[in-house]
């Protein structure tokens, strides 16, 4: 990998290289994550077709070609082939010309916020870790006295007539709710690495849906669009199933337990994400949880994976933060695209091989 390739791979903003006709030559990892499109699907195609700019890209490129200067356009709308939208500032600049080589240009897509911002897509690890410091303190200092309060309320209710037991029942129910909340917080303090094993991703999705149907998703319909040819993934099965349960629960609650959830899997061999050391992580297994609810509230779209951020009145704001922690611990990626009527949470997982035993003899 050349120095130029290394710089290109770790560039933290979405970038494309195009030729003199506007056809895509190269795409960096940040652009693949931001657009939810692999480099393989973009190379050789025109941005007007694949990215759906609200302005004529050819006209903008021609202005750069003639002036030989960079062009900056503020507030360009994009509509991708899956119907999702992006709002970006567009930079187009000519690359230094080489003798007898055709002209090439760099196109930078600067996100203008929204749920697709790169800081959210790849910066969830720090957000999830914010809750670790309080996990043990809250669990130890609050759960123990809560157990005493709940036990005292149950003893008290035994000496009360039925018509007076409503308040003690409320005390018991609320203490159980708070304990469940603290159990979620406590999971952030678990720093042990995932216990990975070869796993069929569809089995985890089916088990998660079967569990959800018995509880919080009783009113939802499901559409399963599985790619049966997917290889096994090397993950902690319990943790990834918890991810699917949380995403299905989030979709069901956002839709008021009515509507449709689509569980989709597919293989994208071209999706690679830049790593801090200059290498690239290959994340070909794609899992999507899609709902037809109202979409994410605009005021939390930038922080939906942060702890204690929730769009529901009684929400804890820990479900999606826990999801981001688990996914990050697996070296995977989670992103969200949301418009009214369609919210897509996409998880990109690596196909990992178990460590090989050492051939060295004692």
CSV table of C-alpha atoms in Angstrom, one decimal:
chain,number,residue,atom,x,y,z
A,1,UNK,CA,0.0,0.0,0.0
A,2,UNK,CA,1.5,3.3,-1.0
A,3,UNK,CA,1.6,6.4,1.2
A,4,UNK,CA,-1.1,7.9,-0.9
A,5,UNK,CA,-3.3,4.8,-0.4
A,6,UNK,CA,-2.8,4.9,3.3
A,7,UNK,CA,-3.8,8.6,3.6
A,8,UNK,CA,-6.8,7.9,1.4
A,9,UNK,CA,-7.9,4.9,3.5
A,10,UNK,CA,-7.9,6.9,6.8
A,11,UNK,CA,-9.3,10.1,5.5
A,12,UNK,CA,-12.1,10.8,8.0
A,13,UNK,CA,-14.6,12.4,5.5
A,14,UNK,CA,-16.3,10.7,2.6
A,15,UNK,CA,-14.3,11.0,-0.6
A,16,UNK,CA,-14.5,9.9,-4.2
A,17,UNK,CA,-12.1,10.2,-7.1
A,18,UNK,CA,-13.6,10.7,-10.6
A,19,UNK,CA,-12.2,10.8,-14.1
A,20,UNK,CA,-12.7,13.6,-16.7
A,21,UNK,CA,-16.1,12.2,-17.6
A,22,UNK,CA,-17.2,12.1,-14.0
A,23,UNK,CA,-17.1,8.3,-13.6
A,24,UNK,CA,-16.0,7.0,-10.2
A,25,UNK,CA,-12.4,5.7,-10.0
A,26,UNK,CA,-12.0,5.2,-6.3
A,27,UNK,CA,-13.9,5.5,-3.0
A,28,UNK,CA,-12.6,5.7,0.5
A,29,UNK,CA,-13.9,3.7,3.5
A,30,UNK,CA,-15.6,6.7,5.0
A,31,UNK,CA,-17.7,7.2,1.9
A,32,UNK,CA,-18.7,3.5,1.9
A,33,UNK,CA,-19.9,3.8,5.4
A,34,UNK,CA,-21.6,7.2,4.9
A,35,UNK,CA,-23.4,6.0,1.7
A,36,UNK,CA,-24.0,2.4,2.7
A,37,UNK,CA,-22.6,1.5,-0.7
A,38,UNK,CA,-19.4,-0.5,-1.5
A,39,UNK,CA,-16.6,0.8,-3.7
A,40,UNK,CA,-17.4,-2.1,-6.1
A,41,UNK,CA,-20.9,-0.8,-6.7
A,42,UNK,CA,-19.7,2.7,-7.3
A,43,UNK,CA,-16.6,2.3,-9.5
A,44,UNK,CA,-17.3,3.1,-13.1
A,45,UNK,CA,-20.6,4.7,-12.5
A,46,UNK,CA,-21.7,8.3,-12.6
A,47,UNK,CA,-22.6,10.2,-9.3
A,48,UNK,CA,-25.7,11.6,-10.9
A,49,UNK,CA,-27.0,8.0,-11.2
A,50,UNK,CA,-25.8,6.4,-8.0
A,51,UNK,CA,-25.9,9.4,-5.6
A,52,UNK,CA,-28.8,11.4,-7.0
A,53,UNK,CA,-27.4,14.9,-6.5
A,54,UNK,CA,-30.0,17.7,-6.5
A,55,UNK,CA,-27.6,19.7,-8.7
A,56,UNK,CA,-26.2,18.7,-12.1
A,57,UNK,CA,-22.8,17.1,-11.2
A,58,UNK,CA,-21.6,17.4,-14.8
A,59,UNK,CA,-22.2,21.1,-14.8
A,60,UNK,CA,-20.2,21.5,-11.5
A,61,UNK,CA,-17.4,19.3,-12.8
A,62,UNK,CA,-17.2,21.3,-16.0
A,63,UNK,CA,-16.8,24.5,-14.0
A,64,UNK,CA,-13.9,23.0,-12.1
A,65,UNK,CA,-12.4,21.7,-15.4
A,66,UNK,CA,-12.5,25.1,-17.0
A,67,UNK,CA,-11.3,27.1,-14.0
A,68,UNK,CA,-8.8,24.5,-12.8
A,69,UNK,CA,-9.8,25.7,-9.3
A,70,UNK,CA,-11.7,23.9,-6.5
A,71,UNK,CA,-15.4,24.4,-6.2
A,72,UNK,CA,-17.4,24.5,-3.0
A,73,UNK,CA,-21.2,24.1,-2.9
A,74,UNK,CA,-23.1,24.5,0.3
A,75,UNK,CA,-26.2,22.4,1.0
A,76,UNK,CA,-26.6,19.7,-1.7
A,77,UNK,CA,-29.3,17.1,-1.3
A,78,UNK,CA,-28.6,13.5,-2.3
A,79,UNK,CA,-31.2,10.7,-2.8
A,80,UNK,CA,-29.7,7.2,-2.9
A,81,UNK,CA,-31.2,4.3,-4.8
A,82,UNK,CA,-32.7,2.8,-1.6
A,83,UNK,CA,-34.7,6.0,-1.1
A,84,UNK,CA,-32.6,7.4,1.8
A,85,UNK,CA,-31.4,11.0,1.7
A,86,UNK,CA,-28.2,12.8,2.6
A,87,UNK,CA,-27.5,16.5,3.1
A,88,UNK,CA,-23.9,17.5,2.3
A,89,UNK,CA,-21.6,20.3,1.5
A,90,UNK,CA,-19.8,19.4,-1.8
A,91,UNK,CA,-16.2,20.0,-2.6
A,92,UNK,CA,-14.8,19.3,-6.1
A,93,UNK,CA,-11.1,19.9,-6.8
A,94,UNK,CA,-8.7,18.9,-9.6
A,95,UNK,CA,-5.9,16.6,-8.6
A,96,UNK,CA,-2.4,17.5,-9.6
A,97,UNK,CA,-1.9,16.5,-13.2
A,98,UNK,CA,0.7,14.0,-14.3
A,99,UNK,CA,2.4,14.1,-17.7
A,100,UNK,CA,0.3,12.4,-20.4
A,101,UNK,CA,-2.2,11.2,-17.8
A,102,UNK,CA,-6.0,12.0,-18.0
A,103,UNK,CA,-7.4,14.6,-15.6
A,104,UNK,CA,-8.8,13.4,-12.3
A,105,UNK,CA,-10.8,15.1,-9.6
A,106,UNK,CA,-11.5,14.5,-5.9
A,107,UNK,CA,-15.1,14.9,-4.6
A,108,UNK,CA,-15.5,15.4,-0.9
A,109,UNK,CA,-18.9,14.9,0.7
A,110,UNK,CA,-19.0,16.8,3.9
A,111,UNK,CA,-22.0,15.6,6.0
A,112,UNK,CA,-24.2,18.4,7.4
A,113,UNK,CA,-25.4,16.5,10.4
A,114,UNK,CA,-28.2,14.0,10.7
A,115,UNK,CA,-28.2,10.4,11.8
A,116,UNK,CA,-25.7,9.4,9.0
A,117,UNK,CA,-22.9,11.7,10.3
A,118,UNK,CA,-19.6,9.9,10.4
A,119,UNK,CA,-19.0,10.7,14.0
A,120,UNK,CA,-22.0,8.6,14.9
A,121,UNK,CA,-21.2,5.8,12.6
A,122,UNK,CA,-17.7,5.1,13.8
A,123,UNK,CA,-17.6,7.1,17.1
A,124,UNK,CA,-20.0,5.1,19.1
A,125,UNK,CA,-17.3,3.4,21.2
A,126,UNK,CA,-16.5,6.5,23.3
A,127,UNK,CA,-20.2,7.2,23.8
A,128,UNK,CA,-21.0,3.8,25.1
A,129,UNK,CA,-18.0,3.8,27.4
A,130,UNK,CA,-19.3,6.9,29.2
A,131,UNK,CA,-21.7,4.7,31.2
A,132,UNK,CA,-19.0,2.3,32.5
A,133,UNK,CA,-17.8,4.5,35.3
A,134,UNK,CA,-21.2,4.7,36.9
A,135,UNK,CA,-22.2,1.1,36.3
A,136,UNK,CA,-20.7,-0.6,39.4
A,137,UNK,CA,-21.6,2.3,41.7
A,138,UNK,CA,-25.2,2.4,40.6
A,139,UNK,CA,-25.6,-1.4,40.7
A,140,UNK,CA,-24.0,-1.8,44.1
A,141,UNK,CA,-25.3,1.3,45.9
A,142,UNK,CA,-28.9,1.1,44.6
A,143,UNK,CA,-29.8,-2.5,43.9
A,144,UNK,CA,-29.2,-3.7,47.4
A,145,UNK,CA,-31.5,-1.2,49.2
A,146,UNK,CA,-34.1,-1.7,46.5
A,147,UNK,CA,-34.2,-5.4,47.3
A,148,UNK,CA,-34.9,-4.5,50.9
A,149,UNK,CA,-37.7,-2.0,49.9
A,150,UNK,CA,-39.3,-4.6,47.7
A,151,UNK,CA,-39.2,-7.3,50.4
A,152,UNK,CA,-40.6,-4.9,53.0
A,153,UNK,CA,-43.5,-3.9,50.7
A,154,UNK,CA,-44.4,-7.5,50.0
A,155,UNK,CA,-44.4,-8.3,53.8
A,156,UNK,CA,-46.5,-5.2,54.4
A,157,UNK,CA,-49.0,-6.2,51.8
A,158,UNK,CA,-49.7,-9.5,53.6
A,159,UNK,CA,-51.2,-7.7,56.5
A,160,UNK,CA,-53.3,-5.3,54.4
A,161,UNK,CA,-56.8,-5.9,53.1
A,162,UNK,CA,-57.0,-6.4,49.3
A,163,UNK,CA,-58.4,-2.9,48.7
A,164,UNK,CA,-55.3,-1.4,50.3
A,165,UNK,CA,-52.7,-3.4,48.5
A,166,UNK,CA,-52.6,-1.2,45.4
A,167,UNK,CA,-49.8,1.0,46.8
A,168,UNK,CA,-47.6,-1.9,47.9
A,169,UNK,CA,-48.0,-3.6,44.6
A,170,UNK,CA,-47.0,-0.3,42.9
A,171,UNK,CA,-43.8,-0.2,45.1
A,172,UNK,CA,-42.9,-3.7,44.2
A,173,UNK,CA,-43.5,-3.1,40.5
A,174,UNK,CA,-41.5,0.1,40.4
A,175,UNK,CA,-38.5,-1.4,42.3
A,176,UNK,CA,-38.4,-4.2,39.8
A,177,UNK,CA,-38.4,-1.7,37.0
A,178,UNK,CA,-35.5,0.2,38.5
A,179,UNK,CA,-33.6,-3.1,39.0
A,180,UNK,CA,-34.1,-3.9,35.4
A,181,UNK,CA,-32.8,-0.5,34.4
A,182,UNK,CA,-29.7,-1.0,36.6
A,183,UNK,CA,-29.1,-4.4,35.0
A,184,UNK,CA,-28.8,-2.7,31.7
A,185,UNK,CA,-26.4,-0.1,33.1
A,186,UNK,CA,-24.3,-2.8,34.7
A,187,UNK,CA,-23.7,-4.5,31.4
A,188,UNK,CA,-21.6,-1.5,30.3
A,189,UNK,CA,-19.1,-2.4,33.0
A,190,UNK,CA,-18.4,-5.8,31.5
A,191,UNK,CA,-15.1,-5.3,29.8
A,192,UNK,CA,-14.5,-9.0,29.0
A,193,UNK,CA,-14.0,-9.7,25.3
A,194,UNK,CA,-16.8,-11.4,23.4
A,195,UNK,CA,-16.8,-15.2,23.6
A,196,UNK,CA,-16.8,-15.9,19.9
A,197,UNK,CA,-17.9,-19.1,18.1
A,198,UNK,CA,-19.0,-19.9,14.6
A,199,UNK,CA,-22.6,-18.9,14.4
A,200,UNK,CA,-25.4,-18.9,11.8
A,201,UNK,CA,-26.7,-15.3,11.8
A,202,UNK,CA,-30.1,-16.4,10.6
A,203,UNK,CA,-30.6,-18.7,13.6
A,204,UNK,CA,-29.9,-15.7,15.9
A,205,UNK,CA,-32.4,-13.5,14.0
A,206,UNK,CA,-35.1,-16.2,14.1
A,207,UNK,CA,-34.6,-16.8,17.9
A,208,UNK,CA,-34.7,-13.0,18.5
A,209,UNK,CA,-37.9,-12.7,16.5
A,210,UNK,CA,-39.5,-15.7,18.3
A,211,UNK,CA,-38.8,-14.1,21.7
A,212,UNK,CA,-40.0,-10.7,20.6
A,213,UNK,CA,-43.3,-12.1,19.3
A,214,UNK,CA,-44.0,-13.4,22.8
A,215,UNK,CA,-43.5,-10.0,24.4
A,216,UNK,CA,-43.1,-6.5,23.0
A,217,UNK,CA,-43.7,-7.2,19.3
A,218,UNK,CA,-47.0,-9.1,19.5
A,219,UNK,CA,-48.7,-6.6,17.1
A,220,UNK,CA,-45.9,-6.5,14.5
A,221,UNK,CA,-45.7,-8.4,11.2
A,222,UNK,CA,-42.3,-9.6,9.9
A,223,UNK,CA,-40.8,-9.9,6.5
A,224,UNK,CA,-37.6,-12.0,6.3
A,225,UNK,CA,-35.3,-11.4,3.4
A,226,UNK,CA,-32.4,-13.8,4.1
A,227,UNK,CA,-29.5,-14.6,1.9
A,228,UNK,CA,-29.2,-18.4,2.5
A,229,UNK,CA,-25.7,-18.5,1.0
A,230,UNK,CA,-24.1,-16.4,3.8
A,231,UNK,CA,-21.2,-18.0,5.7
A,232,UNK,CA,-21.1,-18.3,9.4
A,233,UNK,CA,-19.9,-15.4,11.4
A,234,UNK,CA,-17.5,-15.7,14.4
A,235,UNK,CA,-19.3,-13.8,17.1
A,236,UNK,CA,-20.6,-14.1,20.7
A,237,UNK,CA,-24.0,-15.5,19.9
A,238,UNK,CA,-25.7,-14.3,23.1
A,239,UNK,CA,-24.4,-10.8,22.7
A,240,UNK,CA,-25.4,-10.5,19.0
A,241,UNK,CA,-28.8,-12.0,19.8
A,242,UNK,CA,-29.2,-9.3,22.5
A,243,UNK,CA,-28.4,-6.7,19.7
A,244,UNK,CA,-31.2,-8.1,17.5
A,245,UNK,CA,-33.6,-8.1,20.5
A,246,UNK,CA,-32.9,-4.5,21.3
A,247,UNK,CA,-33.3,-3.4,17.7
A,248,UNK,CA,-36.5,-5.2,17.2
A,249,UNK,CA,-37.8,-3.8,20.5
A,250,UNK,CA,-36.8,-0.3,19.4
A,251,UNK,CA,-38.6,-0.7,16.1
A,252,UNK,CA,-41.7,-2.1,17.7
A,253,UNK,CA,-41.9,0.7,20.3
A,254,UNK,CA,-41.3,3.3,17.7
A,255,UNK,CA,-44.2,1.9,15.6
A,256,UNK,CA,-46.6,1.6,18.5
A,257,UNK,CA,-46.5,-2.2,18.2
A,258,UNK,CA,-48.2,-2.0,14.8
A,259,UNK,CA,-46.7,-2.2,11.3
A,260,UNK,CA,-44.0,-4.3,9.7
A,261,UNK,CA,-40.5,-5.2,10.6
A,262,UNK,CA,-38.2,-6.4,7.8
A,263,UNK,CA,-35.2,-8.6,8.7
A,264,UNK,CA,-32.7,-8.5,5.8
A,265,UNK,CA,-29.3,-10.1,5.3
A,266,UNK,CA,-26.9,-9.9,2.3
A,267,UNK,CA,-23.3,-10.1,1.4
A,268,UNK,CA,-21.3,-7.1,0.4
A,269,UNK,CA,-17.8,-8.1,-0.5
A,270,UNK,CA,-16.6,-4.6,-1.1
A,271,UNK,CA,-17.4,-2.9,2.2
A,272,UNK,CA,-14.2,-2.1,4.0
A,273,UNK,CA,-13.7,0.4,6.9
A,274,UNK,CA,-10.4,2.2,7.6
A,275,UNK,CA,-8.6,1.3,10.8
A,276,UNK,CA,-6.4,3.7,12.9
A,277,UNK,CA,-3.3,1.8,11.9
A,278,UNK,CA,-3.9,2.4,8.2
A,279,UNK,CA,-5.3,-1.1,7.4
A,280,UNK,CA,-8.9,-1.9,6.4
A,281,UNK,CA,-11.4,-4.1,8.2
A,282,UNK,CA,-13.5,-6.3,5.9
A,283,UNK,CA,-17.1,-6.3,7.0
A,284,UNK,CA,-19.1,-8.3,4.3
A,285,UNK,CA,-22.0,-9.7,6.3
A,286,UNK,CA,-24.8,-7.1,6.3
A,287,UNK,CA,-27.9,-7.4,8.6
A,288,UNK,CA,-30.7,-4.8,8.5
A,289,UNK,CA,-33.6,-4.3,10.8
A,290,UNK,CA,-36.1,-2.1,9.0
A,291,UNK,CA,-39.4,-0.6,10.3
A,292,UNK,CA,-42.1,1.5,8.7
A,293,UNK,CA,-42.6,3.7,11.8
A,294,UNK,CA,-42.4,7.5,12.0
A,295,UNK,CA,-38.6,7.7,12.0
A,296,UNK,CA,-36.2,9.1,14.5
A,297,UNK,CA,-37.0,12.4,16.2
A,298,UNK,CA,-34.8,15.1,14.6
A,299,UNK,CA,-33.6,16.4,18.0
A,300,UNK,CA,-31.9,13.0,18.8
A,301,UNK,CA,-30.8,11.9,15.3
A,302,UNK,CA,-27.2,12.9,16.0
A,303,UNK,CA,-27.0,11.1,19.4
A,304,UNK,CA,-29.2,8.1,19.1
A,305,UNK,CA,-26.4,5.7,20.2
A,306,UNK,CA,-25.4,7.8,23.2
A,307,UNK,CA,-26.3,6.6,26.7
A,308,UNK,CA,-29.5,8.0,28.2
A,309,UNK,CA,-30.8,9.5,25.0
A,310,UNK,CA,-34.3,8.3,24.1
A,311,UNK,CA,-37.1,9.5,21.9
A,312,UNK,CA,-39.8,7.9,24.1
A,313,UNK,CA,-41.3,9.5,27.3
A,314,UNK,CA,-40.4,6.6,29.5
A,315,UNK,CA,-37.4,5.3,27.6
A,316,UNK,CA,-34.1,4.6,29.4
A,317,UNK,CA,-31.9,5.5,26.5
A,318,UNK,CA,-29.7,2.5,27.1
A,319,UNK,CA,-30.9,0.0,24.6
A,320,UNK,CA,-29.1,1.4,21.5
A,321,UNK,CA,-26.1,2.5,23.6
A,322,UNK,CA,-25.7,-1.2,24.6
A,323,UNK,CA,-26.1,-2.2,21.0
A,324,UNK,CA,-23.3,0.1,19.9
A,325,UNK,CA,-21.0,-1.2,22.7
A,326,UNK,CA,-21.5,-4.8,21.7
A,327,UNK,CA,-21.0,-4.1,18.0
A,328,UNK,CA,-17.9,-2.1,18.6
A,329,UNK,CA,-16.5,-4.8,20.9
A,330,UNK,CA,-16.9,-7.2,17.9
A,331,UNK,CA,-14.9,-4.9,15.6
A,332,UNK,CA,-18.1,-4.4,13.6
A,333,UNK,CA,-20.1,-1.4,12.4
A,334,UNK,CA,-23.6,-0.1,13.0
A,335,UNK,CA,-25.3,2.8,11.2
A,336,UNK,CA,-28.8,4.1,10.9
A,337,UNK,CA,-30.7,5.8,8.1
A,338,UNK,CA,-34.1,7.2,9.1
A,339,UNK,CA,-36.8,9.1,7.2
A,340,UNK,CA,-40.6,9.1,8.1
A,341,UNK,CA,-41.9,5.7,7.2
A,342,UNK,CA,-38.6,3.9,6.9
A,343,UNK,CA,-35.8,3.5,9.5
A,344,UNK,CA,-33.0,1.1,8.7
A,345,UNK,CA,-30.4,0.0,11.3
A,346,UNK,CA,-27.6,-1.8,9.5
A,347,UNK,CA,-25.0,-4.0,11.1
A,348,UNK,CA,-21.8,-4.9,9.2
A,349,UNK,CA,-20.0,-7.9,10.6
A,350,UNK,CA,-16.7,-9.5,9.7
A,351,UNK,CA,-16.3,-13.1,8.7
A,352,UNK,CA,-13.7,-14.1,11.2
A,353,UNK,CA,-11.8,-17.4,11.5
A,354,UNK,CA,-11.1,-18.9,14.9
A,355,UNK,CA,-7.5,-18.6,16.0
A,356,UNK,CA,-5.4,-21.5,14.7
A,357,UNK,CA,-3.5,-23.6,17.3
A,358,UNK,CA,0.2,-23.1,17.3
A,359,UNK,CA,2.2,-25.7,15.4
A,360,UNK,CA,5.2,-25.1,17.7
A,361,UNK,CA,6.2,-28.1,19.7
A,362,UNK,CA,7.0,-27.8,23.3
